């Protein structure tokens, strides 16, 4: 079953990257998919089509962002995630041959791969202290970086 799920996730990421290069649009697309899934599973009451944009709130957008990160990480860092989850290399470390070894990666409580470090007591938020690890060759990474630069006005 895992193989089929991985193939599905890969196709979603590939399709998402071909639909748009705008990070906010990517998050809204995935948030809409999550909303439809919740409606289908009867977790929430079905809104009218005209109300869907009102139902997509910050929590849903944050959930979509986390889901995108996890899907792209499973696709690009499967060995590292497996190693960290199993603890097979000791001390919850990835192989020294990994491209992200020097980042001292760890998996957070939402199962997102993040950069390790020693800034835990700095008072900064988790996204500043332990940024999400994204592959440098993916269009989603480029979209995230472009969006962050737009947010800070550069």
mmCIF file of C-alpha atoms in Angstrom:
data_model
loop_
_atom_site.group_PDB
_atom_site.id
_atom_site.type_symbol
_atom_site.label_atom_id
_atom_site.label_comp_id
_atom_site.label_asym_id
_atom_site.label_seq_id
_atom_site.Cartn_x
_atom_site.Cartn_y
_atom_site.Cartn_z
ATOM 1 C CA UNK A 1 0.000 0.000 0.000
ATOM 2 C CA UNK A 2 2.871 2.417 0.715
ATOM 3 C CA UNK A 3 4.128 2.166 -2.868
ATOM 4 C CA UNK A 4 0.751 3.193 -4.262
ATOM 5 C CA UNK A 5 0.489 6.081 -1.812
ATOM 6 C CA UNK A 6 4.000 7.259 -2.709
ATOM 7 C CA UNK A 7 3.135 7.154 -6.433
ATOM 8 C CA UNK A 8 -0.055 9.119 -5.766
ATOM 9 C CA UNK A 9 1.843 11.736 -3.769
ATOM 10 C CA UNK A 10 4.477 12.000 -6.496
ATOM 11 C CA UNK A 11 1.847 12.559 -9.168
ATOM 12 C CA UNK A 12 0.128 15.241 -7.049
ATOM 13 C CA UNK A 13 3.400 17.123 -6.546
ATOM 14 C CA UNK A 14 4.285 16.851 -10.239
ATOM 15 C CA UNK A 15 0.835 18.045 -11.285
ATOM 16 C CA UNK A 16 0.888 20.884 -8.752
ATOM 17 C CA UNK A 17 4.202 22.156 -10.083
ATOM 18 C CA UNK A 18 2.857 22.159 -13.647
ATOM 19 C CA UNK A 19 -0.355 24.001 -12.672
ATOM 20 C CA UNK A 20 1.278 27.047 -11.111
ATOM 21 C CA UNK A 21 4.569 28.445 -9.897
ATOM 22 C CA UNK A 22 2.859 30.661 -7.305
ATOM 23 C CA UNK A 23 3.312 29.358 -3.738
ATOM 24 C CA UNK A 24 0.075 30.908 -2.452
ATOM 25 C CA UNK A 25 -1.917 29.314 -5.301
ATOM 26 C CA UNK A 26 -0.281 25.942 -4.590
ATOM 27 C CA UNK A 27 -1.347 26.174 -0.949
ATOM 28 C CA UNK A 28 -4.907 27.172 -1.903
ATOM 29 C CA UNK A 29 -5.174 24.243 -4.328
ATOM 30 C CA UNK A 30 -4.082 21.756 -1.673
ATOM 31 C CA UNK A 31 -6.274 23.471 0.958
ATOM 32 C CA UNK A 32 -9.244 22.999 -1.369
ATOM 33 C CA UNK A 33 -8.355 19.323 -1.787
ATOM 34 C CA UNK A 34 -8.169 18.938 2.020
ATOM 35 C CA UNK A 35 -11.533 20.696 2.335
ATOM 36 C CA UNK A 36 -13.125 18.388 -0.252
ATOM 37 C CA UNK A 37 -11.632 15.366 1.542
ATOM 38 C CA UNK A 38 -13.077 16.551 4.865
ATOM 39 C CA UNK A 39 -16.481 17.089 3.271
ATOM 40 C CA UNK A 40 -16.322 13.665 1.644
ATOM 41 C CA UNK A 41 -15.402 12.025 4.953
ATOM 42 C CA UNK A 42 -18.217 14.046 6.565
ATOM 43 C CA UNK A 43 -15.867 15.773 9.002
ATOM 44 C CA UNK A 44 -17.466 19.119 8.189
ATOM 45 C CA UNK A 45 -20.798 20.280 6.799
ATOM 46 C CA UNK A 46 -20.822 20.817 3.043
ATOM 47 C CA UNK A 47 -20.601 24.538 2.201
ATOM 48 C CA UNK A 48 -22.187 26.043 -0.896
ATOM 49 C CA UNK A 49 -19.857 26.444 -3.875
ATOM 50 C CA UNK A 50 -19.921 30.227 -3.398
ATOM 51 C CA UNK A 51 -18.794 29.838 0.246
ATOM 52 C CA UNK A 52 -15.758 27.613 -0.345
ATOM 53 C CA UNK A 53 -13.325 30.545 -0.487
ATOM 54 C CA UNK A 54 -14.655 31.707 2.916
ATOM 55 C CA UNK A 55 -14.191 28.240 4.432
ATOM 56 C CA UNK A 56 -10.510 28.123 3.466
ATOM 57 C CA UNK A 57 -8.976 29.728 6.544
ATOM 58 C CA UNK A 58 -5.444 30.107 7.903
ATOM 59 C CA UNK A 59 -5.514 26.722 9.636
ATOM 60 C CA UNK A 60 -6.451 25.015 6.384
ATOM 61 C CA UNK A 61 -3.731 26.925 4.506
ATOM 62 C CA UNK A 62 -1.164 25.972 7.173
ATOM 63 C CA UNK A 63 -2.271 22.329 6.947
ATOM 64 C CA UNK A 64 -1.862 22.533 3.168
ATOM 65 C CA UNK A 65 1.631 23.999 3.535
ATOM 66 C CA UNK A 66 2.695 21.196 5.896
ATOM 67 C CA UNK A 67 1.204 18.585 3.561
ATOM 68 C CA UNK A 68 3.098 20.005 0.563
ATOM 69 C CA UNK A 69 6.351 19.976 2.538
ATOM 70 C CA UNK A 70 5.795 16.380 3.610
ATOM 71 C CA UNK A 71 4.912 15.196 0.096
ATOM 72 C CA UNK A 72 7.973 16.801 -1.488
ATOM 73 C CA UNK A 73 10.234 15.494 1.303
ATOM 74 C CA UNK A 74 8.925 11.925 0.972
ATOM 75 C CA UNK A 75 9.626 12.147 -2.751
ATOM 76 C CA UNK A 76 13.121 13.651 -2.484
ATOM 77 C CA UNK A 77 14.468 12.390 0.866
ATOM 78 C CA UNK A 78 12.953 8.908 1.395
ATOM 79 C CA UNK A 79 16.146 7.324 2.754
ATOM 80 C CA UNK A 80 16.823 10.152 5.171
ATOM 81 C CA UNK A 81 13.267 10.089 6.523
ATOM 82 C CA UNK A 82 13.364 6.309 6.915
ATOM 83 C CA UNK A 83 16.710 6.525 8.709
ATOM 84 C CA UNK A 84 15.525 9.228 11.112
ATOM 85 C CA UNK A 85 12.250 7.447 11.854
ATOM 86 C CA UNK A 86 13.921 4.107 12.503
ATOM 87 C CA UNK A 87 17.030 5.417 14.237
ATOM 88 C CA UNK A 88 19.018 2.858 12.232
ATOM 89 C CA UNK A 89 22.190 4.958 11.978
ATOM 90 C CA UNK A 90 22.262 5.641 15.716
ATOM 91 C CA UNK A 91 21.584 8.909 17.523
ATOM 92 C CA UNK A 92 18.743 9.630 15.046
ATOM 93 C CA UNK A 93 21.176 10.683 12.325
ATOM 94 C CA UNK A 94 21.160 10.277 8.578
ATOM 95 C CA UNK A 95 23.936 8.611 6.627
ATOM 96 C CA UNK A 96 27.128 10.608 6.159
ATOM 97 C CA UNK A 97 26.657 10.075 2.422
ATOM 98 C CA UNK A 98 23.378 12.022 2.441
ATOM 99 C CA UNK A 99 23.267 15.443 0.810
ATOM 100 C CA UNK A 100 21.574 16.848 3.933
ATOM 101 C CA UNK A 101 23.873 15.221 6.507
ATOM 102 C CA UNK A 102 25.598 18.494 7.454
ATOM 103 C CA UNK A 103 22.218 20.107 8.189
ATOM 104 C CA UNK A 104 21.803 17.804 11.219
ATOM 105 C CA UNK A 105 18.215 17.024 10.136
ATOM 106 C CA UNK A 106 15.434 15.900 12.437
ATOM 107 C CA UNK A 107 11.725 15.178 12.063
ATOM 108 C CA UNK A 108 9.428 17.452 14.051
ATOM 109 C CA UNK A 109 6.129 16.562 15.732
ATOM 110 C CA UNK A 110 4.251 17.151 12.443
ATOM 111 C CA UNK A 111 6.598 14.723 10.649
ATOM 112 C CA UNK A 112 8.331 17.490 8.689
ATOM 113 C CA UNK A 113 12.058 17.248 8.000
ATOM 114 C CA UNK A 114 13.852 20.285 9.469
ATOM 115 C CA UNK A 115 17.357 21.665 9.928
ATOM 116 C CA UNK A 116 18.806 20.875 13.354
ATOM 117 C CA UNK A 117 20.901 23.256 15.364
ATOM 118 C CA UNK A 118 21.607 24.811 18.720
ATOM 119 C CA UNK A 119 19.321 27.842 18.695
ATOM 120 C CA UNK A 120 16.552 26.256 20.780
ATOM 121 C CA UNK A 121 16.827 28.849 23.569
ATOM 122 C CA UNK A 122 17.064 31.858 21.249
ATOM 123 C CA UNK A 123 13.394 32.832 21.590
ATOM 124 C CA UNK A 124 12.825 32.627 17.840
ATOM 125 C CA UNK A 125 9.997 30.581 16.329
ATOM 126 C CA UNK A 126 10.498 27.042 15.010
ATOM 127 C CA UNK A 127 10.517 28.224 11.397
ATOM 128 C CA UNK A 128 13.453 30.548 12.091
ATOM 129 C CA UNK A 129 15.385 28.191 14.371
ATOM 130 C CA UNK A 130 14.698 24.997 12.428
ATOM 131 C CA UNK A 131 13.747 25.785 8.811
ATOM 132 C CA UNK A 132 12.040 23.154 6.679
ATOM 133 C CA UNK A 133 14.414 21.207 4.434
ATOM 134 C CA UNK A 134 13.416 21.426 0.770
ATOM 135 C CA UNK A 135 15.260 20.068 -2.275
ATOM 136 C CA UNK A 136 17.078 22.765 -4.223
ATOM 137 C CA UNK A 137 16.050 21.396 -7.624
ATOM 138 C CA UNK A 138 12.250 21.459 -7.230
ATOM 139 C CA UNK A 139 9.948 24.169 -8.575
ATOM 140 C CA UNK A 140 8.101 24.243 -5.254
ATOM 141 C CA UNK A 141 11.298 25.307 -3.482
ATOM 142 C CA UNK A 142 11.747 28.127 -5.976
ATOM 143 C CA UNK A 143 8.116 29.201 -5.441
ATOM 144 C CA UNK A 144 8.564 29.241 -1.640
ATOM 145 C CA UNK A 145 11.770 31.295 -1.861
ATOM 146 C CA UNK A 146 10.190 33.744 -4.323
ATOM 147 C CA UNK A 147 7.161 34.169 -2.027
ATOM 148 C CA UNK A 148 9.345 34.713 1.076
ATOM 149 C CA UNK A 149 11.359 37.375 -0.757
ATOM 150 C CA UNK A 150 8.144 39.113 -1.807
ATOM 151 C CA UNK A 151 6.966 39.072 1.819
ATOM 152 C CA UNK A 152 10.065 40.895 3.044
ATOM 153 C CA UNK A 153 10.073 43.261 0.066
ATOM 154 C CA UNK A 154 13.253 42.198 -1.684
#
